CSV table of C-alpha atoms and ligand atoms in Angstrom, one decimal:
chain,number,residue,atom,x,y,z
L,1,UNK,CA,-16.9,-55.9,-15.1
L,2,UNK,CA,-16.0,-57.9,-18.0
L,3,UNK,CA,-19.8,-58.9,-19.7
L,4,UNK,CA,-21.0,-60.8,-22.1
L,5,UNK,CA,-24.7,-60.8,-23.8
L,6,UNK,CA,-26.1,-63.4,-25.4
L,7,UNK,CA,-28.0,-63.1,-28.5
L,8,UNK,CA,-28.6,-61.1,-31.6
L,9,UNK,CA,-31.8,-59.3,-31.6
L,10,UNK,CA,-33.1,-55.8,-31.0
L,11,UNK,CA,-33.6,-57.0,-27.2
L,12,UNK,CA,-30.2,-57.3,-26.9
L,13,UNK,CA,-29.0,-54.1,-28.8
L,14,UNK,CA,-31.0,-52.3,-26.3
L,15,UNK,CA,-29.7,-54.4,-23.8
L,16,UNK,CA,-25.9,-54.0,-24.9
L,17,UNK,CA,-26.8,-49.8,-25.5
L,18,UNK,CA,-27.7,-50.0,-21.8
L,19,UNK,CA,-24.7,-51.7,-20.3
L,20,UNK,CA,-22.0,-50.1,-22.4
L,21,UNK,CA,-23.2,-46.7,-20.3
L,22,UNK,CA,-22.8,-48.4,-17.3
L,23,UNK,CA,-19.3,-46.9,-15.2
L,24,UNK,CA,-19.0,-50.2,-14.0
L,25,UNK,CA,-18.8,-51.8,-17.6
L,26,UNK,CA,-14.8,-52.8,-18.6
L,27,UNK,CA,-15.7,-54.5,-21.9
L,28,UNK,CA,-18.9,-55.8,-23.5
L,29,UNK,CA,-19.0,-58.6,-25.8
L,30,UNK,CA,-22.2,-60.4,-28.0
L,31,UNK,CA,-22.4,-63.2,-28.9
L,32,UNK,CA,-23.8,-63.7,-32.0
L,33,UNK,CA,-24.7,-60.2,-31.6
L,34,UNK,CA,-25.7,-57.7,-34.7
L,35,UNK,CA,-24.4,-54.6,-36.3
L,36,UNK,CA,-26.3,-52.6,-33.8
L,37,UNK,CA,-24.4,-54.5,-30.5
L,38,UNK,CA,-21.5,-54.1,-32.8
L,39,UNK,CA,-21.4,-49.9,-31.6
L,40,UNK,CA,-21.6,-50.9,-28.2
L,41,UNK,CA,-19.1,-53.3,-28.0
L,42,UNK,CA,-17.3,-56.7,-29.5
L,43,UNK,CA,-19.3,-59.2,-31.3
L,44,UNK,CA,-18.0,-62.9,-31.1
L,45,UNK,CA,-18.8,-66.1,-33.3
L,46,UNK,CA,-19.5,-68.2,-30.6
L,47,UNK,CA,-22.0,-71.1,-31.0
L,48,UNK,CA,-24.3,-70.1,-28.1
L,49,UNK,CA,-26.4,-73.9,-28.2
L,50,UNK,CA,-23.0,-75.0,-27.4
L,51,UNK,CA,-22.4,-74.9,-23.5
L,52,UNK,CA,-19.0,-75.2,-23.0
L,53,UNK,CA,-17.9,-73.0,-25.9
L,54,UNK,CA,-19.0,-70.7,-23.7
L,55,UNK,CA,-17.3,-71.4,-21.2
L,56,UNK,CA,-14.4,-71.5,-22.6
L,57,UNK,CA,-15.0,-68.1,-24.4
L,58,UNK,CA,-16.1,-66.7,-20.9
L,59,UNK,CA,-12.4,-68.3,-19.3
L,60,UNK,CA,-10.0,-66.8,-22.2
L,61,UNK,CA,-11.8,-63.4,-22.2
L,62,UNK,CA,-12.2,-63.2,-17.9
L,63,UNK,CA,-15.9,-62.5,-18.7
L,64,UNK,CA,-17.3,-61.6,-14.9
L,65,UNK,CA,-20.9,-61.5,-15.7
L,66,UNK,CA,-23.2,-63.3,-18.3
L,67,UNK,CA,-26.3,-61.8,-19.5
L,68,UNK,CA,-28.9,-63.7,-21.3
L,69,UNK,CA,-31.1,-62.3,-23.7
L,70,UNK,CA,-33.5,-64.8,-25.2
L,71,UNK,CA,-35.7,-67.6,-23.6
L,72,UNK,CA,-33.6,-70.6,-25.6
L,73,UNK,CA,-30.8,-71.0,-24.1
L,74,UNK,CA,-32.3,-70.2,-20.4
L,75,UNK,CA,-34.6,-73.0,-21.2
L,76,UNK,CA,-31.8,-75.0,-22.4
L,77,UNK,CA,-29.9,-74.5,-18.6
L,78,UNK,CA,-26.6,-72.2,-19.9
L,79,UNK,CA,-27.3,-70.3,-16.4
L,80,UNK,CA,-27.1,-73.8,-14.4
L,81,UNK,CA,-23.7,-74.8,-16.8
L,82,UNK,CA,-22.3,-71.0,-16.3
L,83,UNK,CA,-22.6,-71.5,-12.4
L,84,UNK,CA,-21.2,-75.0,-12.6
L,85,UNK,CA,-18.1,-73.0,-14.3
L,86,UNK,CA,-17.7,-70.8,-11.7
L,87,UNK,CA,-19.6,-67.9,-13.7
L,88,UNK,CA,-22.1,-65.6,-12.7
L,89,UNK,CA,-25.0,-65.4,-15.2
L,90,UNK,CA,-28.2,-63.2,-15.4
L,91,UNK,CA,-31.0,-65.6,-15.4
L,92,UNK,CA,-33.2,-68.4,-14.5
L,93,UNK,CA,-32.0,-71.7,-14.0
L,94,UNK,CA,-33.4,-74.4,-16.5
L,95,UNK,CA,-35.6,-75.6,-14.0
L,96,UNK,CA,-37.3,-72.3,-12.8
L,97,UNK,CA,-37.2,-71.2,-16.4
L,98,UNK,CA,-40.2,-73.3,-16.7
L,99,UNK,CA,-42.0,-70.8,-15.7
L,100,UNK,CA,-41.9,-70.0,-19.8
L,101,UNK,CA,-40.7,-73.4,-21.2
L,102,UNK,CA,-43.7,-75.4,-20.0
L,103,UNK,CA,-47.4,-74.0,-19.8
L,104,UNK,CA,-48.5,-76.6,-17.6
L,105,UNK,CA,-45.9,-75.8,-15.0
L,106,UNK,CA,-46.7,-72.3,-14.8
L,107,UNK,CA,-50.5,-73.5,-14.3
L,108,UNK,CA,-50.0,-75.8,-11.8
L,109,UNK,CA,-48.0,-73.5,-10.1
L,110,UNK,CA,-50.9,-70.8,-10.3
L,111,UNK,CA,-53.6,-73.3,-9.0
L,112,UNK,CA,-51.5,-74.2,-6.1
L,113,UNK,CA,-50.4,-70.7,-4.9
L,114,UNK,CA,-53.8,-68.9,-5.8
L,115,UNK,CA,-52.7,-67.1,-8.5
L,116,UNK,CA,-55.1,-66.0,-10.9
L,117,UNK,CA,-55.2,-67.0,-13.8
L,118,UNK,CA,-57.5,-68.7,-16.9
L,119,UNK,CA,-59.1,-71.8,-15.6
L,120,UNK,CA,-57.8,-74.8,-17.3
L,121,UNK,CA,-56.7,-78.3,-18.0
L,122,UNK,CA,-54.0,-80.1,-19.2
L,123,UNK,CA,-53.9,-82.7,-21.7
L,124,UNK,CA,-51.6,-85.6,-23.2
L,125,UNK,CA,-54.4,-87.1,-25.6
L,126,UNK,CA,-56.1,-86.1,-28.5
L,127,UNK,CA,-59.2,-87.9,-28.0
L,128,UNK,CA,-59.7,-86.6,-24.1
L,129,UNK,CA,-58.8,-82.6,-25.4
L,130,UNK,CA,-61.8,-83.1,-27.5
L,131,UNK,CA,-64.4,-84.0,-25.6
L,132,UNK,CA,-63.4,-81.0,-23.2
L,133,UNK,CA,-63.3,-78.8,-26.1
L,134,UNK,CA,-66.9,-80.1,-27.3
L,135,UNK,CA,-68.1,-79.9,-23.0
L,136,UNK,CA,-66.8,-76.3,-22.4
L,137,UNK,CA,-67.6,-74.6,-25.9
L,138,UNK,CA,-66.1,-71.8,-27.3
L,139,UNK,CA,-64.7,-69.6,-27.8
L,140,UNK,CA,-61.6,-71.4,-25.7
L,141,UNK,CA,-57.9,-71.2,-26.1
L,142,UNK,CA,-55.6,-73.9,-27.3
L,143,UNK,CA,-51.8,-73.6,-25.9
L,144,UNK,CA,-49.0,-75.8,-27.3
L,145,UNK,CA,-47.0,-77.0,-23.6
L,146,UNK,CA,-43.4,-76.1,-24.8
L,147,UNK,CA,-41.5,-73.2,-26.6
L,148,UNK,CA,-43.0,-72.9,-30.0
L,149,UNK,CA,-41.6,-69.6,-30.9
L,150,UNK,CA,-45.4,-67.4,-31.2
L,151,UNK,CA,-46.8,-70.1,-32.6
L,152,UNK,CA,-48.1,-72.5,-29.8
L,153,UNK,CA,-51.6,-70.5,-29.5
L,154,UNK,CA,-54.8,-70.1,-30.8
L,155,UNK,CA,-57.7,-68.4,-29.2
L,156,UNK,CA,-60.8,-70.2,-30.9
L,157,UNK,CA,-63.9,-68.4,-31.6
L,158,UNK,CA,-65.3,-71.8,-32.5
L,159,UNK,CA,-65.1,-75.3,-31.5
L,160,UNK,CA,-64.6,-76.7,-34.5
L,161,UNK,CA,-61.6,-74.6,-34.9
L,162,UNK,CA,-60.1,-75.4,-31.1
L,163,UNK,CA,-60.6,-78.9,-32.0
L,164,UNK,CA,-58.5,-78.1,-35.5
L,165,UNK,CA,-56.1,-77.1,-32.7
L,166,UNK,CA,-55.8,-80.1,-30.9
L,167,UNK,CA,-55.2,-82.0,-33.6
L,168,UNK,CA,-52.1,-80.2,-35.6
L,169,UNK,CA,-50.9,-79.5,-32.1
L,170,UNK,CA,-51.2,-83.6,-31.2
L,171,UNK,CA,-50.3,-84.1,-34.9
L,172,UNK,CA,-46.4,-82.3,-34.6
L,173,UNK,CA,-47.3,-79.1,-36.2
L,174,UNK,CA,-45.0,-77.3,-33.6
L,175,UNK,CA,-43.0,-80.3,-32.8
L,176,UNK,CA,-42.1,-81.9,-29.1
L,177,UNK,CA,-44.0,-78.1,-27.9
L,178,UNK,CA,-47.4,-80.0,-28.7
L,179,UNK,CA,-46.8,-83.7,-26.9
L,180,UNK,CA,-48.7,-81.8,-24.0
L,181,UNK,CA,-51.5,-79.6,-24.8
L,182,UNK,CA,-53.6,-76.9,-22.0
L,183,UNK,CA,-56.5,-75.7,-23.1
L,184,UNK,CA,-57.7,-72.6,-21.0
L,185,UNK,CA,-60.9,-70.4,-20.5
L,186,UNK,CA,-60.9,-67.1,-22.8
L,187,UNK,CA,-60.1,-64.5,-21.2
L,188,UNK,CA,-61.6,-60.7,-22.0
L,189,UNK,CA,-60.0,-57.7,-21.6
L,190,UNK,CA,-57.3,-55.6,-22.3
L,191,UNK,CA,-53.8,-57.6,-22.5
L,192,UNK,CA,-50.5,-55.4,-20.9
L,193,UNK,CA,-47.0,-56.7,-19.9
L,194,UNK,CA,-45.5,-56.1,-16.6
L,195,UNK,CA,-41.7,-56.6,-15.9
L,196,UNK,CA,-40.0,-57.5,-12.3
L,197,UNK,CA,-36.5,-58.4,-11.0
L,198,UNK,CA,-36.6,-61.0,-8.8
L,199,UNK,CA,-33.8,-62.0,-6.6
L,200,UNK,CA,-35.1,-65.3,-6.0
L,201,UNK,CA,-36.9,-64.1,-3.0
L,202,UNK,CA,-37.9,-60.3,-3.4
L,203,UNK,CA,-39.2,-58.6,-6.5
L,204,UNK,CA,-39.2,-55.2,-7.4
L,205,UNK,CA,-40.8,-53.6,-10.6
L,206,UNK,CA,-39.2,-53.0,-14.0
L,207,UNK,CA,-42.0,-50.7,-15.9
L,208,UNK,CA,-44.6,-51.9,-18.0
L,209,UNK,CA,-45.6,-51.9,-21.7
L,210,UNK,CA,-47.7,-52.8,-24.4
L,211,UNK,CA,-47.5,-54.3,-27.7
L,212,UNK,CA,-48.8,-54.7,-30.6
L,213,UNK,CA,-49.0,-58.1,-31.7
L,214,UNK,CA,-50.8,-58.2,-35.2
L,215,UNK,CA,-49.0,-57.4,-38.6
L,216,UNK,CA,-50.6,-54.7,-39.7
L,217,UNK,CA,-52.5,-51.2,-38.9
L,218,UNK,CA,-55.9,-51.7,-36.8
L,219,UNK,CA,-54.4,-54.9,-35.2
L,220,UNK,CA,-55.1,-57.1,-38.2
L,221,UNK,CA,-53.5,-59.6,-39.8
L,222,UNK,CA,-51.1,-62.8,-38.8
L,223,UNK,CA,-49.6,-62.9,-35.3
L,224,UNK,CA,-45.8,-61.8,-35.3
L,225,UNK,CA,-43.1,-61.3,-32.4
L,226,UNK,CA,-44.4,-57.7,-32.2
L,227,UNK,CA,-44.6,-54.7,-34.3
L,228,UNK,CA,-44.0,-52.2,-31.7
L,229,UNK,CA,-44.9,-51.0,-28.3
L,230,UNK,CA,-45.1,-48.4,-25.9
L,231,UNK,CA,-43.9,-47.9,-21.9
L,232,UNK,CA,-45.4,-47.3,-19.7
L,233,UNK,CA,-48.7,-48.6,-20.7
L,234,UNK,CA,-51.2,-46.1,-18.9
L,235,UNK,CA,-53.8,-48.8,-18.4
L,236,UNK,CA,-51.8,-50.0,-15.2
L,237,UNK,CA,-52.3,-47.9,-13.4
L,238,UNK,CA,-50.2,-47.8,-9.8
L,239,UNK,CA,-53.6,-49.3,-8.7
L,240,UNK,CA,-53.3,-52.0,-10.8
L,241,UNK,CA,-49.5,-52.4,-10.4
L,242,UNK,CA,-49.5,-53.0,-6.7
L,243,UNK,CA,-52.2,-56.1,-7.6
L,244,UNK,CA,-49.8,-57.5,-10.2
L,245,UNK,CA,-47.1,-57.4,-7.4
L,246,UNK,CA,-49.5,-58.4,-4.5
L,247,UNK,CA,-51.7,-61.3,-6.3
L,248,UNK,CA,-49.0,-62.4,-9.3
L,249,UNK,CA,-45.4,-61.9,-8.7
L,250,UNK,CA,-45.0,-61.9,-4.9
L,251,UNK,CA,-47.0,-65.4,-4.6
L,252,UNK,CA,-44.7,-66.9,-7.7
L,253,UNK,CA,-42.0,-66.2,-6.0
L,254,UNK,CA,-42.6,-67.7,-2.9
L,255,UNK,CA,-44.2,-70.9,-5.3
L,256,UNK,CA,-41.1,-70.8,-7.1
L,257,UNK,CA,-39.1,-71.2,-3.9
L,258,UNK,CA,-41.2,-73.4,-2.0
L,259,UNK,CA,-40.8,-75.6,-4.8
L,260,UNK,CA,-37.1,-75.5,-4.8
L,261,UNK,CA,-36.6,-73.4,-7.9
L,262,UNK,CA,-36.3,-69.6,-6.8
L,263,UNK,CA,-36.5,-67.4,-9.9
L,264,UNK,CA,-33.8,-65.1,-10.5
L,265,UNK,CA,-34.1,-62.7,-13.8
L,266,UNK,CA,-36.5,-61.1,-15.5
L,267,UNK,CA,-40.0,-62.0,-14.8
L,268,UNK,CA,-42.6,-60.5,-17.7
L,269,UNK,CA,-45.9,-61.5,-17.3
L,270,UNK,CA,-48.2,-61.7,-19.7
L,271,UNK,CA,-51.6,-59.8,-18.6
L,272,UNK,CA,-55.4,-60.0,-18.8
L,273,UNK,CA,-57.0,-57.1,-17.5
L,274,UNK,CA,-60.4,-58.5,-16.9
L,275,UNK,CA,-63.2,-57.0,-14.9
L,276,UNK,CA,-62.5,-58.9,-11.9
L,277,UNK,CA,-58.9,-57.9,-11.5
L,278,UNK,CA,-55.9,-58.7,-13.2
L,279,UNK,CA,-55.3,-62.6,-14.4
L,280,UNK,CA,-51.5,-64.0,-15.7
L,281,UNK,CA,-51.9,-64.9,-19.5
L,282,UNK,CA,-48.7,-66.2,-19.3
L,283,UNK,CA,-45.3,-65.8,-18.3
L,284,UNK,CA,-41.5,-65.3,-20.1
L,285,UNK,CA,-38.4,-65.2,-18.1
L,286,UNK,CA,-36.6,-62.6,-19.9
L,287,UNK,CA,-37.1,-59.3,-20.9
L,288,UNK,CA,-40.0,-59.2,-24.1
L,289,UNK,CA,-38.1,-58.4,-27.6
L,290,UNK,CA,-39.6,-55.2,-28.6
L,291,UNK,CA,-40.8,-54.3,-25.2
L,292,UNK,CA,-37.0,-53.8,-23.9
L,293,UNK,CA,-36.3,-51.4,-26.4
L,294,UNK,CA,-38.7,-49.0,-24.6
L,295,UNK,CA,-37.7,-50.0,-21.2
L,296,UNK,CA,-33.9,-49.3,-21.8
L,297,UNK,CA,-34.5,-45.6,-22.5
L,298,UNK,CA,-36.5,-44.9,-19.6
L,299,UNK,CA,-34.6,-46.9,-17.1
L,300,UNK,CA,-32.4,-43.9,-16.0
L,301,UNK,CA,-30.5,-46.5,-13.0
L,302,UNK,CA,-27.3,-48.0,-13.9
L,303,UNK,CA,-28.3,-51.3,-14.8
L,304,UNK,CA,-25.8,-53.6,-14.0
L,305,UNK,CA,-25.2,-53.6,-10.5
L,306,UNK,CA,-29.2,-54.5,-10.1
L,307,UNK,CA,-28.1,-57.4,-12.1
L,308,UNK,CA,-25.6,-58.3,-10.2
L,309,UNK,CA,-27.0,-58.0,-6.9
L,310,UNK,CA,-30.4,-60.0,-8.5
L,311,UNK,CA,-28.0,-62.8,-8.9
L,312,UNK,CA,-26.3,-62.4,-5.5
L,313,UNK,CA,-29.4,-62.9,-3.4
L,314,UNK,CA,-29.2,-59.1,-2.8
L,315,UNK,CA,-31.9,-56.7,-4.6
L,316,UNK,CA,-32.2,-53.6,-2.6
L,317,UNK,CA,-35.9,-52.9,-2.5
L,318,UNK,CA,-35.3,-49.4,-3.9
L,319,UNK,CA,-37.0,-49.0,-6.6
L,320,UNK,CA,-35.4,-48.2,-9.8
L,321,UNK,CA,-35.1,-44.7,-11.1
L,322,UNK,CA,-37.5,-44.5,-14.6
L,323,UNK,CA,-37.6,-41.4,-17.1
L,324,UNK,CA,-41.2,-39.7,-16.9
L,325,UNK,CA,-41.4,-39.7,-20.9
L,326,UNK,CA,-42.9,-42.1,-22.6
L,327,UNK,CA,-40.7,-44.2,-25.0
L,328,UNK,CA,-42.3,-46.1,-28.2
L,329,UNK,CA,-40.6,-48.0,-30.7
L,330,UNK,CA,-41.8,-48.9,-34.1
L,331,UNK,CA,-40.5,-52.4,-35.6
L,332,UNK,CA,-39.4,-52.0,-39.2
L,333,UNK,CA,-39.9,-55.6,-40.8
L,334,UNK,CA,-38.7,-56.5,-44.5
L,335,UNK,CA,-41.8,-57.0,-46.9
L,336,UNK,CA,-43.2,-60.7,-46.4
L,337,UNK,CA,-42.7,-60.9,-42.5
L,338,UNK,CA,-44.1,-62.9,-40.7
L,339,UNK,CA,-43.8,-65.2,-43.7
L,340,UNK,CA,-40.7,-65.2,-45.6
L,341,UNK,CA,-38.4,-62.6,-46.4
L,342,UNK,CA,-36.4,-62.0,-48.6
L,343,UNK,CA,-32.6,-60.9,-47.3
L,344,UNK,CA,-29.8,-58.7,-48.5
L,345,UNK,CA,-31.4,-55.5,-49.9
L,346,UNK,CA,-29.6,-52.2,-48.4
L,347,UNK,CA,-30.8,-49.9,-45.8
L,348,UNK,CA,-29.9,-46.3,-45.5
L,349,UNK,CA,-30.6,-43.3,-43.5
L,350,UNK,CA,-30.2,-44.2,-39.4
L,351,UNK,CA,-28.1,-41.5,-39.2
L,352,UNK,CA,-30.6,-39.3,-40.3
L,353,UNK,CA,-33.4,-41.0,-38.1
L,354,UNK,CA,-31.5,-40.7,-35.1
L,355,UNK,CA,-30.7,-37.0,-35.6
L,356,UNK,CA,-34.7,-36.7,-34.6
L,357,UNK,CA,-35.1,-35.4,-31.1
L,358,UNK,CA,-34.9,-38.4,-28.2
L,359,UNK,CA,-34.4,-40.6,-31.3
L,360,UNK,CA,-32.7,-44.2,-31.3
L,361,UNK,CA,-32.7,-46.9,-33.8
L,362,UNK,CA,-31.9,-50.5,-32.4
L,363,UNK,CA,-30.8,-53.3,-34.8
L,364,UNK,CA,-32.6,-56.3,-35.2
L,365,UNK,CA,-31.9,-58.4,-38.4
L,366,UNK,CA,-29.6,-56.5,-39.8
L,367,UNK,CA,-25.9,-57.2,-41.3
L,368,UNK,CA,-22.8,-55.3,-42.2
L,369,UNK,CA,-21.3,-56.0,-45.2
L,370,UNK,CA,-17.9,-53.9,-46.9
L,371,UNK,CA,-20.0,-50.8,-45.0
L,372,UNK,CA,-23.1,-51.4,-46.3
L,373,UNK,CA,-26.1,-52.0,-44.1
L,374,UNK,CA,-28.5,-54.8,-45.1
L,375,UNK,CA,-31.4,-56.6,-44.2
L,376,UNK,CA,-31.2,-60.0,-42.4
L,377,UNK,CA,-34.4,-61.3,-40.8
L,378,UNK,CA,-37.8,-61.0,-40.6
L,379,UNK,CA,-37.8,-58.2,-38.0
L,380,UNK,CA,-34.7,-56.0,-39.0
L,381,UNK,CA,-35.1,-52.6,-37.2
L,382,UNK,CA,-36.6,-51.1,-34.1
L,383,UNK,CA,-37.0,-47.4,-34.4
L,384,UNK,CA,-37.7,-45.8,-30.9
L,385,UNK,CA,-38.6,-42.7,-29.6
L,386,UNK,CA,-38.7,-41.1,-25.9
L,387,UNK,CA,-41.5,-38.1,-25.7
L,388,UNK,CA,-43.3,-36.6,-22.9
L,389,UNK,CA,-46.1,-37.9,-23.9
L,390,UNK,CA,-47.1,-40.9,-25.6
L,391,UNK,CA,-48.5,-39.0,-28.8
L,392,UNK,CA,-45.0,-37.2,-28.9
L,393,UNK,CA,-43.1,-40.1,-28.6
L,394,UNK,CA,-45.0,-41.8,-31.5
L,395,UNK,CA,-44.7,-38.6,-33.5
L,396,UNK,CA,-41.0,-38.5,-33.2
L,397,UNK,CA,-40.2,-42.1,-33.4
L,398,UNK,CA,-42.8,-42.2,-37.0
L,399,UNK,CA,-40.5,-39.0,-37.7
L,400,UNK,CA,-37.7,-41.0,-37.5
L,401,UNK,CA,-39.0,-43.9,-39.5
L,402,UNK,CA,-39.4,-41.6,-42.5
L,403,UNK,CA,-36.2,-40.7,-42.9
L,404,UNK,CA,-35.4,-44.7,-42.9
L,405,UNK,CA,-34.5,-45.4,-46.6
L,406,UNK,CA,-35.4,-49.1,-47.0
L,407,UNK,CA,-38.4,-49.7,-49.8
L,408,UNK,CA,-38.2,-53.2,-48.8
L,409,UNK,CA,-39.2,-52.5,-45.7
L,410,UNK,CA,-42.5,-52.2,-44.0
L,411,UNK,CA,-44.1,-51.0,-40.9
L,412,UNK,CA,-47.5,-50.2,-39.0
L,413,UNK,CA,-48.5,-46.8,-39.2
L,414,UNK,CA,-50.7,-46.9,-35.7
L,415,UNK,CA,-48.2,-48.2,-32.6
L,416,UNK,CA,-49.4,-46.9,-29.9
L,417,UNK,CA,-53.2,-46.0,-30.9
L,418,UNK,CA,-54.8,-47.6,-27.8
L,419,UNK,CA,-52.3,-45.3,-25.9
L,420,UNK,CA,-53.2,-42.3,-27.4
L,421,UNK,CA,-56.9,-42.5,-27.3
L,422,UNK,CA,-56.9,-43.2,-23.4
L,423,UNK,CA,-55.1,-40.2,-23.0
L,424,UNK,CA,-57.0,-37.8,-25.5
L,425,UNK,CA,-60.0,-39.4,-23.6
L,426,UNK,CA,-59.1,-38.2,-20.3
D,501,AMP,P1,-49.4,-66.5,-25.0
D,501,AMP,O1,-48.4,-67.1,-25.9
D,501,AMP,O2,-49.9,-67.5,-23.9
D,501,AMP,O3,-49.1,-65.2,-24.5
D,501,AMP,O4,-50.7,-66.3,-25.9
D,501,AMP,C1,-50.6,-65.5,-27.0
D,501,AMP,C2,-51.8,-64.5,-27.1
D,501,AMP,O5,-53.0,-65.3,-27.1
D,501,AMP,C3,-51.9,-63.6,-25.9
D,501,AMP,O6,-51.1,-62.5,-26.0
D,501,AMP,C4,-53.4,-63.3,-25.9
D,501,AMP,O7,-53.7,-62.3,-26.9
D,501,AMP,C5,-54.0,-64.6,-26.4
D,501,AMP,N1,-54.4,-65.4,-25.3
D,501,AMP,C6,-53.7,-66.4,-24.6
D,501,AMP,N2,-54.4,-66.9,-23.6
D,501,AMP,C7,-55.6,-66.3,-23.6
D,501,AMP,C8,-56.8,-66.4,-22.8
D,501,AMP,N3,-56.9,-67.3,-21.8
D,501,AMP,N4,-57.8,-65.6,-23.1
D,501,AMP,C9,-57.8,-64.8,-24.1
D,501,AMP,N5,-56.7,-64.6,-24.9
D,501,AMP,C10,-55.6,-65.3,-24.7
């Protein structure tokens, strides 16, 4: 098979370090890609908002199979242009990709098909979110409709804050995202991520994480794309799991297709483990960017040709062969992150990290210039560890971080606490 991956982040290293193993793997390309996907295979400059560039790209280089890495361009339909080419691609359509581009699809969705879930309502005026903001009290949980990169969500611990909410999201503050607003009961418990491949009719599991969402050490700080996390995430239990299948994924499947829109991809649902059961925070249709970086190592099945058959209609329900070790990765961000960063300063020492035991460092925003190695993002490097247990895998992958040369950079010291203190409990 001739592939091609789109995007550029450590999701997709992981992603492109996965299917560069696989037998069935001719040639591998990335578009953008990054120094990391760069090992693993061929990066190309091609303009991935532009539909028909890739296309073409996919026609002059006999790509056989598409695999999209980030929620943008899913959202944006290049699975339904691909097809319309003639070319197979790993992901939703733009209309099932909903189920992450619009909050109060997924809802609606949920309330029809008895899927639990934060009870809510859905708003297109300022003046109305109010006065259910003022009649429920708080704290209550403000959600932007659209795509607004991390930043479409606050959980309010008071009401004048959710109504401070309402208005920058009614005011633009995360552009078209915020012309619809939900506003959603809060939720308590502990939150976990559980990953399927659906077929469009069956489902079958794809492991489970957790991540740290916060900045810094003790989970405090400003909200980022994640600092690092852990699989599997020992508070779902099989138990639990079978639920999530039973009560979540199964009955959005069969929503998704009674609605005309069967879901084919990743499905990574967000999770509330509350005392009544679990409940869907929310869903993404694609694997979670770090979470994938701890799914690739354990995943010991050849991953493309459950891909493949996802997208033909034909999953087997044999489940997937997994590593018993425990795999946690540590996100290296430059100094500033998640506010702004400065870009260019040099980064030595992977080499050296990786030579740790069941070591792997995955490239985020990095860049290669004239051999050098430098930073370019907020989020630059993913440094991941597999151990046979979780405390192992977080001393090794911390290990590895230290031999990371990058003052620039920064890092929590504590991924994977929550983790380790369920498992010295018990
Ligand atoms: P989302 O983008 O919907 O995943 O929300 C971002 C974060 O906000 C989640 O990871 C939760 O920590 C929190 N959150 C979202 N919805 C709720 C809820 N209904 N109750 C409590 N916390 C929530």
């Amino acid at each position: 098979m001739r592939v091609l991956l789109i995007g550029g982040g450590g999701r997709e290293h992981a992603l492109a370090w996965k299917i560069a193993q696989s037998p069935l793997c001719e040639a591998l390309f990335a578009a953008p890609g990054n120094p990391g996907t760069a090992q693993c295979g061929t990066n190309v400059a091609v303009a991935v908002e532009d539909h028909n560039a890739v296309v073409r790209f996919c026609r002059s280089e006999r790509i056989d199979f598409v695999v999209v890495g980030p929620e943008v361009p899913l959202v944006a339909g290049i699975v339904d242009d691909l097809a319309a080419a003639g070319i197979t691609a790993f992901g939703p359509s733009r209309a099932a990709a909903q189920l992450e581009g619009s909050k109060g699809f997924t809802k609606e969705l949920c309330a029809e098909f008895g899927i639990p879930t934060a009870a809510f309502a859905r708003f297109t005026e300022k003046a109305a979110a109010r006065a259910y903001v003022r009649e429920r009290g708080a704290p209550i949980v403000v959600k932007a409709d659209g795509l607004a990169a991390g930043k479409g969500v606050v959980v309010a611990t008071a009401i004048a804050e959710a109504e401070e909410a309402v208005a920058m999201m009614f005011g633009g503050s995360v552009g078209a995202a915020g012309t619809e607003v939900v506003i959603e009961e809060f939720l308590e418990g502990e939150e976990a991520s559980f990953f399927a491949l659906c077929d469009g009719t069956r489902a079958i599991p794809l492991g489970t994480a957790q991540d740290h969402k916060r900045a810094y050490d003790g989970d405090e700080g400003p909200n980022t794309g994640g600092m690092g996390a852990y699989s599997p995430a020992p508070v779902l239990t099989p138990d639990i799991e079978a639920r999530v299948m039973r009560e979540i994924v199964e009955p959005t499947l069969a929503g998704m297709r009674a609605r005309g829109v069967p879901f084919v991809g990743v499905l990574y649902a967000g999770l509330m483990l509350t005392p009544g059961g679990p409940k869907l925070i929310e869903y993404n249709v694609r694997f979670g960017d770090p979470e994938c970086q701890v799914l690739m190592p354990r995943l010991e099945s050849d991953i493309l040709p459950v891909m493949r058959d996802a997208c033909d209609g034909a999953l087997d329900t044999l489940s997937l062969r997994w590593s018993h070790e425990t795999a946690l990765t540590v996100v290296l961000a430059a100094r500033g992150y998640p506010g702004a960063v400065e870009k260019g300063s040099e980064i030595r020492g992977i080499d050296a990290a990786e030579a740790i035991p069941g070591a792997r460092v995955f490239h985020a925003g990095t860049r290669e210039e004239h051999g050098r190695l430098t930073a370019n993002g907020g989020r630059v490097l993913n440094v991941t560890a597999l151990g046979s247990k979780v405390a192992e895998a977080q001393e090794r992958a911390y290990a590895a971080v230290n031999r990371i040369d990058w003052p620039e950079g920064f890092c929590r010291r504590d991924i994977g606490w929550r983790a380790v203190a369920r498992k010295n409990a018990s």
